[in-house]
Every structure is written in structure tokens, then in C-alpha cells.
Tab-separated table of N, CA and C in Angstrom:
chain	number	residue	atom	x	y	z
A	1	SER	N	2.722	-11.303	3.940
A	1	SER	CA	2.390	-10.132	3.154
A	1	SER	C	2.659	-10.415	1.694
A	2	ARG	N	1.844	-9.859	0.851
A	2	ARG	CA	2.005	-10.103	-0.571
A	2	ARG	C	2.151	-8.791	-1.312
A	3	ARG	N	3.307	-8.632	-1.909
A	3	ARG	CA	3.613	-7.455	-2.718
A	3	ARG	C	3.317	-7.792	-4.169
A	4	PRO	N	2.938	-6.816	-4.949
A	4	PRO	CA	2.686	-7.077	-6.370
A	4	PRO	C	3.925	-7.631	-7.060
A	5	GLN	N	3.717	-8.382	-8.119
A	5	GLN	CA	4.821	-8.889	-8.918
A	5	GLN	C	5.435	-7.737	-9.706
A	6	PRO	N	6.763	-7.695	-9.771
A	6	PRO	CA	7.388	-6.603	-10.526
A	6	PRO	C	7.173	-6.777	-12.024
A	7	PRO	N	7.004	-5.658	-12.707
A	7	PRO	CA	6.957	-5.730	-14.167
A	7	PRO	C	8.334	-6.138	-14.684
A	8	SER	N	8.419	-6.572	-15.921
A	8	SER	CA	9.733	-6.886	-16.463
A	8	SER	C	10.445	-5.571	-16.768
A	9	PHE	N	11.682	-5.475	-16.313
A	9	PHE	CA	12.449	-4.248	-16.486
A	9	PHE	C	13.546	-4.454	-17.516
A	10	GLN	N	13.825	-3.405	-18.260
A	10	GLN	CA	14.940	-3.412	-19.183
A	10	GLN	C	15.874	-2.281	-18.791
A	11	TRP	N	17.125	-2.440	-19.097
A	11	TRP	CA	18.117	-1.404	-18.833
A	11	TRP	C	17.752	-0.170	-19.641
A	12	PRO	N	17.778	1.074	-19.211
A	12	PRO	CA	18.182	1.553	-17.890
A	12	PRO	C	17.028	1.677	-16.895
A	13	SER	N	15.803	1.286	-17.324
A	13	SER	CA	14.672	1.448	-16.407
A	13	SER	C	14.830	0.592	-15.159
A	14	ALA	N	15.608	-0.476	-15.226
A	14	ALA	CA	15.832	-1.318	-14.040
A	14	ALA	C	16.551	-0.525	-12.948
A	15	ILE	N	17.515	0.291	-13.325
A	15	ILE	CA	18.240	1.098	-12.337
A	15	ILE	C	17.324	2.180	-11.775
A	16	CYS	N	16.553	2.828	-12.622
A	16	CYS	CA	15.603	3.842	-12.144
A	16	CYS	C	14.590	3.213	-11.203
A	17	ALA	N	14.088	2.034	-11.551
A	17	ALA	CA	13.106	1.352	-10.706
A	17	ALA	C	13.715	0.989	-9.362
A	18	ALA	N	14.936	0.493	-9.364
A	18	ALA	CA	15.586	0.116	-8.104
A	18	ALA	C	15.800	1.337	-7.214
A	19	THR	N	16.212	2.431	-7.795
A	19	THR	CA	16.447	3.657	-7.025
A	19	THR	C	15.138	4.203	-6.458
A	20	THR	N	14.113	4.268	-7.281
A	20	THR	CA	12.818	4.775	-6.842
A	20	THR	C	12.222	3.877	-5.765
A	21	THR	N	12.316	2.568	-5.958
A	21	THR	CA	11.790	1.619	-4.986
A	21	THR	C	12.517	1.765	-3.662
A	22	SER	N	13.829	1.908	-3.699
A	22	SER	CA	14.625	2.048	-2.482
A	22	SER	C	14.247	3.316	-1.718
A	23	ALA	N	14.092	4.419	-2.419
A	23	ALA	CA	13.717	5.679	-1.765
A	23	ALA	C	12.304	5.594	-1.195
A	24	SER	N	11.385	4.994	-1.941
A	24	SER	CA	10.014	4.831	-1.462
A	24	SER	C	9.985	3.972	-0.210
A	25	ARG	N	10.752	2.896	-0.218
A	25	ARG	CA	10.797	1.974	0.919
A	25	ARG	C	11.344	2.673	2.162
A	26	ALA	N	12.406	3.428	2.007
A	26	ALA	CA	13.007	4.122	3.153
A	26	ALA	C	12.004	5.081	3.795
A	27	HIS	N	11.278	5.818	2.988
A	27	HIS	CA	10.291	6.748	3.527
A	27	HIS	C	9.128	5.987	4.185
A	28	GLY	N	8.729	4.869	3.588
A	28	GLY	CA	7.658	4.057	4.155
A	28	GLY	C	8.001	3.505	5.532
A	29	LEU	N	9.243	3.097	5.731
A	29	LEU	CA	9.660	2.591	7.051
A	29	LEU	C	9.518	3.684	8.102
A	30	TYR	N	9.849	4.900	7.722
A	30	TYR	CA	9.722	6.040	8.620
A	30	TYR	C	8.252	6.283	8.985
A	31	ILE	N	7.377	6.277	7.982
A	31	ILE	CA	5.952	6.502	8.213
A	31	ILE	C	5.355	5.386	9.065
A	32	GLY	N	5.738	4.153	8.758
A	32	GLY	CA	5.174	2.994	9.456
A	32	GLY	C	5.395	3.013	10.949
A	33	LYS	N	6.524	3.553	11.377
A	33	LYS	CA	6.798	3.625	12.817
A	33	LYS	C	5.725	4.439	13.537
A	34	SER	N	5.197	5.468	12.879
A	34	SER	CA	4.167	6.298	13.510
A	34	SER	C	2.818	5.584	13.594
A	35	LEU	N	2.651	4.506	12.834
A	35	LEU	CA	1.391	3.761	12.836
A	35	LEU	C	1.463	2.472	13.645
A	36	ALA	N	2.626	2.170	14.191
A	36	ALA	CA	2.828	0.896	14.889
A	36	ALA	C	1.906	0.734	16.100
A	37	GLY	N	1.460	1.811	16.683
A	37	GLY	CA	0.552	1.727	17.823
A	37	GLY	C	-0.806	1.125	17.466
A	38	TYR	N	-1.129	1.035	16.180
A	38	TYR	CA	-2.396	0.451	15.750
A	38	TYR	C	-2.329	-1.068	15.632
A	39	ALA	N	-1.137	-1.619	15.592
A	39	ALA	CA	-0.993	-3.079	15.502
A	39	ALA	C	-1.361	-3.684	16.859
A	40	PRO	N	-1.891	-4.853	16.933
A	40	PRO	CA	-2.048	-5.768	15.808
A	40	PRO	C	-3.375	-5.679	15.066
A	41	ARG	N	-4.421	-5.028	15.637
A	41	ARG	CA	-5.721	-5.124	14.968
A	41	ARG	C	-6.612	-3.895	15.109
A	42	ASN	N	-6.027	-2.726	15.244
A	42	ASN	CA	-6.844	-1.514	15.295
A	42	ASN	C	-7.029	-0.997	13.865
A	43	PHE	N	-7.992	-1.602	13.175
A	43	PHE	CA	-8.218	-1.255	11.772
A	43	PHE	C	-8.941	0.080	11.627
A	44	GLU	N	-9.706	0.482	12.636
A	44	GLU	CA	-10.307	1.825	12.633
A	44	GLU	C	-9.182	2.872	12.633
A	45	GLY	N	-8.179	2.644	13.491
A	45	GLY	CA	-7.031	3.556	13.548
A	45	GLY	C	-6.273	3.592	12.240
A	46	MET	N	-6.117	2.433	11.606
A	46	MET	CA	-5.420	2.379	10.315
A	46	MET	C	-6.236	3.065	9.218
A	47	ALA	N	-7.562	2.994	9.316
A	47	ALA	CA	-8.395	3.689	8.330
A	47	ALA	C	-8.124	5.184	8.413
A	48	LYS	N	-8.036	5.700	9.629
A	48	LYS	CA	-7.790	7.139	9.795
A	48	LYS	C	-6.320	7.491	9.530
A	49	GLY	N	-5.399	6.732	10.121
A	49	GLY	CA	-3.982	7.089	10.046
A	49	GLY	C	-3.291	6.728	8.744
A	50	PHE	N	-3.815	5.738	8.032
A	50	PHE	CA	-3.187	5.305	6.783
A	50	PHE	C	-4.087	5.615	5.581
A	51	ALA	N	-5.278	5.032	5.553
A	51	ALA	CA	-6.139	5.151	4.376
A	51	ALA	C	-6.607	6.580	4.124
A	52	LYS	N	-6.913	7.314	5.173
A	52	LYS	CA	-7.445	8.669	5.004
A	52	LYS	C	-6.372	9.746	5.163
A	53	SER	N	-5.124	9.329	5.137
A	53	SER	CA	-4.024	10.272	5.291
A	53	SER	C	-3.498	10.634	3.905
A	54	PRO	N	-3.110	11.806	3.639
A	54	PRO	CA	-3.253	12.998	4.472
A	54	PRO	C	-4.619	13.659	4.249
A	55	ASP	N	-4.903	14.640	5.021
A	55	ASP	CA	-6.072	15.504	4.820
A	55	ASP	C	-7.411	14.778	4.833
A	56	ASP	N	-7.557	13.809	5.739
A	56	ASP	CA	-8.814	13.084	5.913
A	56	ASP	C	-9.338	12.497	4.603
A	57	GLY	N	-8.431	12.106	3.724
A	57	GLY	CA	-8.813	11.406	2.508
A	57	GLY	C	-9.018	12.253	1.274
A	58	SER	N	-8.844	13.568	1.366
A	58	SER	CA	-9.119	14.401	0.193
A	58	SER	C	-8.098	14.209	-0.929
A	59	VAL	N	-6.908	13.737	-0.622
A	59	VAL	CA	-5.878	13.563	-1.652
A	59	VAL	C	-6.106	12.282	-2.456
A	60	PHE	N	-6.304	11.146	-1.762
A	60	PHE	CA	-6.411	9.855	-2.439
A	60	PHE	C	-7.853	9.344	-2.550
A	61	CYS	N	-8.803	10.035	-1.929
A	61	CYS	CA	-10.230	9.662	-1.990
A	61	CYS	C	-10.434	8.169	-1.727
A	62	PRO	N	-10.081	7.705	-0.530
A	62	PRO	CA	-10.180	6.274	-0.255
A	62	PRO	C	-11.628	5.779	-0.231
A	63	ASP	N	-11.845	4.645	-0.871
A	63	ASP	CA	-13.124	3.951	-0.822
A	63	ASP	C	-12.916	2.770	0.126
A	64	ILE	N	-13.392	2.919	1.350
A	64	ILE	CA	-13.218	1.854	2.346
A	64	ILE	C	-14.253	0.787	2.039
A	65	ARG	N	-13.775	-0.337	1.543
A	65	ARG	CA	-14.664	-1.407	1.092
A	65	ARG	C	-14.944	-2.416	2.186
A	66	ARG	N	-14.036	-2.490	3.143
A	66	ARG	CA	-14.244	-3.390	4.283
A	66	ARG	C	-13.494	-2.811	5.473
A	67	LEU	N	-14.166	-2.774	6.593
A	67	LEU	CA	-13.558	-2.311	7.837
A	67	LEU	C	-14.252	-3.053	8.963
A	68	ASP	N	-13.555	-4.034	9.522
A	68	ASP	CA	-14.104	-4.798	10.630
A	68	ASP	C	-12.969	-5.210	11.557
A	69	SER	N	-13.222	-6.165	12.439
A	69	SER	CA	-12.220	-6.545	13.442
A	69	SER	C	-11.083	-7.377	12.860
A	70	THR	N	-11.169	-7.770	11.592
A	70	THR	CA	-10.127	-8.602	10.996
A	70	THR	C	-9.424	-7.976	9.801
A	71	CYS	N	-9.956	-6.863	9.267
A	71	CYS	CA	-9.405	-6.370	8.003
A	71	CYS	C	-9.804	-4.925	7.719
A	72	LEU	N	-8.921	-4.238	7.047
A	72	LEU	CA	-9.221	-2.964	6.397
A	72	LEU	C	-8.906	-3.175	4.924
A	73	GLU	N	-9.906	-2.970	4.075
A	73	GLU	CA	-9.695	-3.054	2.628
A	73	GLU	C	-10.073	-1.709	2.047
A	74	VAL	N	-9.139	-1.117	1.322
A	74	VAL	CA	-9.357	0.233	0.806
A	74	VAL	C	-8.863	0.338	-0.636
A	75	LYS	N	-9.682	0.954	-1.461
A	75	LYS	CA	-9.317	1.242	-2.852
A	75	LYS	C	-9.142	2.746	-2.955
A	76	MET	N	-7.976	3.177	-3.378
A	76	MET	CA	-7.737	4.598	-3.581
A	76	MET	C	-8.361	4.989	-4.918
A	77	MET	N	-9.311	5.917	-4.874
A	77	MET	CA	-10.037	6.302	-6.074
A	77	MET	C	-9.362	7.462	-6.815
A	78	ALA	N	-8.418	8.098	-6.168
A	78	ALA	CA	-7.628	9.155	-6.797
A	78	ALA	C	-6.163	8.907	-6.453
A	79	CYS	N	-5.287	9.315	-7.335
A	79	CYS	CA	-3.852	9.164	-7.082
A	79	CYS	C	-3.127	10.292	-7.813
A	80	PRO	N	-2.689	11.298	-7.056
A	80	PRO	CA	-2.040	12.434	-7.711
A	80	PRO	C	-0.751	12.064	-8.432
A	81	ILE	N	-0.042	11.053	-7.951
A	81	ILE	CA	1.182	10.696	-8.670
A	81	ILE	C	0.851	9.983	-9.983
A	82	LYS	N	-0.155	9.105	-9.970
A	82	LYS	CA	-0.575	8.456	-11.219
A	82	LYS	C	-1.077	9.520	-12.199
A	83	ASP	N	-1.865	10.466	-11.702
A	83	ASP	CA	-2.371	11.545	-12.565
A	83	ASP	C	-1.226	12.350	-13.184
A	84	ALA	N	-0.186	12.600	-12.404
A	84	ALA	CA	0.972	13.355	-12.912
A	84	ALA	C	1.691	12.569	-14.013
A	85	TRP	N	1.780	11.258	-13.853
A	85	TRP	CA	2.433	10.437	-14.878
A	85	TRP	C	1.594	10.410	-16.153
A	86	VAL	N	0.275	10.358	-16.014
A	86	VAL	CA	-0.605	10.416	-17.191
A	86	VAL	C	-0.403	11.754	-17.901
A	87	GLU	N	-0.421	12.829	-17.108
A	87	GLU	CA	-0.252	14.184	-17.655
A	87	GLU	C	1.107	14.356	-18.336
A	88	ALA	N	2.123	13.658	-17.825
A	88	ALA	CA	3.467	13.752	-18.403
A	88	ALA	C	3.598	12.925	-19.683
A	89	GLY	N	2.547	12.165	-20.016
A	89	GLY	CA	2.577	11.398	-21.254
A	89	GLY	C	3.129	9.992	-21.113
A	90	CYS	N	3.221	9.486	-19.895
A	90	CYS	CA	3.708	8.116	-19.698
A	90	CYS	C	2.713	7.123	-20.289
A	91	SER	N	3.249	6.037	-20.827
A	91	SER	CA	2.389	4.967	-21.343
A	91	SER	C	1.765	4.220	-20.164
A	92	GLN	N	0.741	3.451	-20.435
A	92	GLN	CA	0.125	2.660	-19.375
A	92	GLN	C	1.119	1.667	-18.784
A	93	GLU	N	1.958	1.092	-19.615
A	93	GLU	CA	2.993	0.170	-19.131
A	93	GLU	C	3.966	0.894	-18.192
A	94	GLU	N	4.362	2.098	-18.563
A	94	GLU	CA	5.253	2.875	-17.699
A	94	GLU	C	4.567	3.227	-16.381
A	95	ILE	N	3.280	3.550	-16.422
A	95	ILE	CA	2.551	3.880	-15.201
A	95	ILE	C	2.487	2.670	-14.268
A	96	VAL	N	2.245	1.482	-14.811
A	96	VAL	CA	2.226	0.268	-13.990
A	96	VAL	C	3.589	0.066	-13.335
A	97	THR	N	4.653	0.281	-14.088
A	97	THR	CA	6.007	0.143	-13.536
A	97	THR	C	6.250	1.168	-12.435
A	98	LEU	N	5.869	2.407	-12.676
A	98	LEU	CA	6.067	3.455	-11.674
A	98	LEU	C	5.224	3.197	-10.423
A	99	LEU	N	4.008	2.698	-10.588
A	99	LEU	CA	3.182	2.369	-9.433
A	99	LEU	C	3.791	1.226	-8.630
A	100	TYR	N	4.383	0.270	-9.324
A	100	TYR	CA	5.084	-0.815	-8.624
A	100	TYR	C	6.193	-0.228	-7.743
A	101	CYS	N	6.970	0.675	-8.291
A	101	CYS	CA	8.051	1.309	-7.528
A	101	CYS	C	7.491	2.095	-6.335
A	102	ALA	N	6.447	2.856	-6.583
A	102	ALA	CA	5.851	3.669	-5.517
A	102	ALA	C	5.190	2.807	-4.448
A	103	SER	N	4.707	1.618	-4.820
A	103	SER	CA	4.040	0.752	-3.837
A	103	SER	C	4.998	0.264	-2.761
A	104	ALA	N	6.301	0.407	-2.992
A	104	ALA	CA	7.277	0.045	-1.960
A	104	ALA	C	7.083	0.896	-0.714
A	105	LEU	N	6.588	2.121	-0.884
A	105	LEU	CA	6.301	2.981	0.261
A	105	LEU	C	5.203	2.354	1.123
A	106	ASP	N	4.094	1.945	0.506
A	106	ASP	CA	3.000	1.334	1.264
A	106	ASP	C	3.442	0.015	1.894
A	107	GLU	N	4.187	-0.777	1.128
A	107	GLU	CA	4.670	-2.054	1.657
A	107	GLU	C	5.508	-1.830	2.918
A	108	ALA	N	6.464	-0.936	2.848
A	108	ALA	CA	7.335	-0.675	3.999
A	108	ALA	C	6.555	-0.057	5.159
A	109	THR	N	5.610	0.830	4.837
A	109	THR	CA	4.780	1.448	5.875
A	109	THR	C	4.026	0.377	6.646
A	110	LEU	N	3.385	-0.533	5.938
A	110	LEU	CA	2.570	-1.564	6.587
A	110	LEU	C	3.429	-2.580	7.330
A	111	GLU	N	4.591	-2.912	6.778
A	111	GLU	CA	5.518	-3.803	7.490
A	111	GLU	C	5.967	-3.167	8.803
A	112	ALA	N	6.421	-1.917	8.735
A	112	ALA	CA	6.926	-1.231	9.930
A	112	ALA	C	5.808	-0.996	10.950
A	113	ALA	N	4.576	-0.845	10.476
A	113	ALA	CA	3.446	-0.658	11.386
A	113	ALA	C	3.048	-1.967	12.061
A	114	GLY	N	3.463	-3.097	11.494
A	114	GLY	CA	3.198	-4.389	12.120
A	114	GLY	C	1.981	-5.129	11.584
A	115	PHE	N	1.678	-4.955	10.302
A	115	PHE	CA	0.513	-5.604	9.700
A	115	PHE	C	0.921	-6.484	8.520
A	116	ASP	N	0.072	-7.469	8.219
A	116	ASP	CA	0.156	-8.190	6.958
A	116	ASP	C	-0.696	-7.419	5.954
A	117	PHE	N	-0.451	-7.634	4.670
A	117	PHE	CA	-1.163	-6.858	3.653
A	117	PHE	C	-1.067	-7.542	2.307
A	118	GLU	N	-1.966	-7.139	1.440
A	118	GLU	CA	-1.912	-7.466	0.018
A	118	GLU	C	-2.170	-6.171	-0.724
A	119	ILE	N	-1.398	-5.933	-1.761
A	119	ILE	CA	-1.574	-4.738	-2.580
A	119	ILE	C	-1.863	-5.192	-4.009
A	120	GLU	N	-2.966	-4.707	-4.549
A	120	GLU	CA	-3.281	-4.940	-5.960
A	120	GLU	C	-3.092	-3.619	-6.678
A	121	LEU	N	-2.102	-3.583	-7.548
A	121	LEU	CA	-1.826	-2.361	-8.296
A	121	LEU	C	-2.907	-2.088	-9.337
A	122	TRP	N	-3.070	-0.807	-9.649
A	122	TRP	CA	-3.937	-0.406	-10.748
A	122	TRP	C	-3.445	-1.066	-12.023
A	123	SER	N	-4.366	-1.404	-12.879
A	123	SER	CA	-4.012	-1.859	-14.218
A	123	SER	C	-4.944	-1.160	-15.209
A	124	PRO	N	-4.510	-1.042	-16.451
A	124	PRO	CA	-5.314	-0.336	-17.442
A	124	PRO	C	-6.747	-0.859	-17.481
A	125	GLY	N	-7.690	0.082	-17.526
A	125	GLY	CA	-9.099	-0.258	-17.567
A	125	GLY	C	-9.780	-0.247	-16.207
A	126	GLN	N	-8.992	-0.224	-15.128
A	126	GLN	CA	-9.582	-0.176	-13.783
A	126	GLN	C	-9.899	1.259	-13.391
A	127	GLU	N	-10.917	1.398	-12.547
A	127	GLU	CA	-11.215	2.713	-11.990
A	127	GLU	C	-10.279	2.955	-10.810
A	128	GLY	N	-10.083	4.211	-10.488
A	128	GLY	CA	-9.273	4.553	-9.319
A	128	GLY	C	-7.824	4.138	-9.470
A	129	CYS	N	-7.256	3.687	-8.361
A	129	CYS	CA	-5.853	3.272	-8.384
A	129	CYS	C	-5.714	1.942	-7.657
A	130	CYS	N	-4.827	1.869	-6.680
A	130	CYS	CA	-4.483	0.605	-6.045
A	130	CYS	C	-5.468	0.211	-4.941
A	131	LEU	N	-5.559	-1.092	-4.703
A	131	LEU	CA	-6.391	-1.674	-3.649
A	131	LEU	C	-5.459	-2.310	-2.626
A	132	THR	N	-5.698	-2.027	-1.355
A	132	THR	CA	-4.854	-2.572	-0.287
A	132	THR	C	-5.737	-3.258	0.744
A	133	ARG	N	-5.365	-4.494	1.104
A	133	ARG	CA	-6.008	-5.234	2.190
A	133	ARG	C	-5.013	-5.342	3.335
A	134	ILE	N	-5.422	-4.880	4.498
A	134	ILE	CA	-4.559	-4.879	5.674
A	134	ILE	C	-5.174	-5.821	6.702
A	135	THR	N	-4.362	-6.750	7.193
A	135	THR	CA	-4.824	-7.709	8.192
A	135	THR	C	-3.786	-7.821	9.307
A	136	GLU	N	-4.198	-8.491	10.364
A	136	GLU	CA	-3.290	-8.740	11.477
A	136	GLU	C	-2.180	-9.685	11.026
A	137	LYS	N	-0.976	-9.473	11.541
A	137	LYS	CA	0.131	-10.374	11.214
A	137	LYS	C	-0.225	-11.794	11.619
A	138	ALA	N	0.093	-12.740	10.786
A	138	ALA	CA	-0.252	-14.137	11.039
A	138	ALA	C	0.292	-14.617	12.377
A	139	GLU	N	1.515	-14.237	12.727
A	139	GLU	CA	2.090	-14.730	13.979
A	139	GLU	C	1.367	-14.204	15.218
A	140	THR	N	0.756	-13.024	15.137
A	140	THR	CA	-0.001	-12.536	16.297
A	140	THR	C	-1.380	-13.181	16.356
A	141	ARG	N	-1.936	-13.550	15.203
A	141	ARG	CA	-3.233	-14.255	15.182
A	141	ARG	C	-3.093	-15.634	15.811
A	142	MET	N	-1.938	-16.242	15.623
A	142	MET	CA	-1.740	-17.602	16.090
A	142	MET	C	-1.200	-17.669	17.515
A	143	ALA	N	-0.756	-16.562	18.031
A	143	ALA	CA	-0.172	-16.564	19.386
A	143	ALA	C	-1.261	-16.778	20.418
A	144	PRO	N	-1.004	-17.677	21.373
A	144	PRO	CA	-2.006	-17.909	22.417
A	144	PRO	C	-2.116	-16.695	23.324
A	145	THR	N	-3.295	-16.487	23.867
A	145	THR	CA	-3.501	-15.420	24.819
A	145	THR	C	-3.200	-15.958	26.204
A	146	LEU	N	-2.299	-15.296	26.892
A	146	LEU	CA	-1.914	-15.744	28.234
A	146	LEU	C	-2.890	-15.201	29.271
A	147	PRO	N	-3.221	-16.031	30.270
A	147	PRO	CA	-4.101	-15.514	31.334
A	147	PRO	C	-3.395	-14.417	32.120
A	148	ARG	N	-4.177	-13.494	32.645
A	148	ARG	CA	-3.603	-12.382	33.417
A	148	ARG	C	-3.580	-12.686	34.869
């Protein structure tokens, strides 16, 4: 799994980032347990249970760019937390840092659900928000299938 690289932090934002990341991660582990039944490769289930959650996608407006037997790739076209940070007057650099912290929720969710993933955070000039690629864990792809 590949998590985004952390932005450079300066005191006291490093402590705020660590606290926010820790809280996001804890909640993500909780959510991921409810999605574990979709592992190792039910990407249709992950599209509904993860990408289109909550409210069948009305909150994050997911753009499902790939959905097949090997991958779910989704770009969130709306992000209420990013919008709130913009509205609060955060700089683009601060928004990237806050998104990094918040992405710990998705990382932990996907880990606990039993998937590999890559997350590309939003950066200034991009449309929408973050892009996530979800794939089967490498160790399950490589495991031999035993005869029944």
C-alpha cells in the first residue's frame, strides 16, 4: 500500500497533524472492519460500501474511473471537509497538510478491510479532491489456490 508523502511540518503544526492523523486512523480502523467482507477482490462491493458511502455518493460525488475484477479507482469530485477548510480561509499548503492528516482515515479503512491501495492527494490546480486506487492485497494474489 502506498500512502501519500507527508508535507513538511513545523512546530506546532506537527503536533496538530499527529493528533488529527491518529484520530482519523482510529476511526478508519473501525470503518474498515465493516468492509472486510469485500476482501480480497469484491470491487463492486467496495464501490458501493466505500466509494459511494455515505448516501450513495451524494456527499463526495465519486467519479468511478475504473471498476473491474482487479481494481477500483475512484476520484472524489467533492469534499465537504476540503470545502470547509477553503471557506475557513486556509491556504492551499494548509489544505494539503490537512488532507494528508485526513487521508489516514482512508488508509486505515482500506488496511482493515484487507486491500492494497494508493492514494493521490488533491493538489492546487486539480479538479475534485483525492484519487484512490484499491487492489487486492499482494499476498492474496500470490497465494496458490488449493484444490477442493
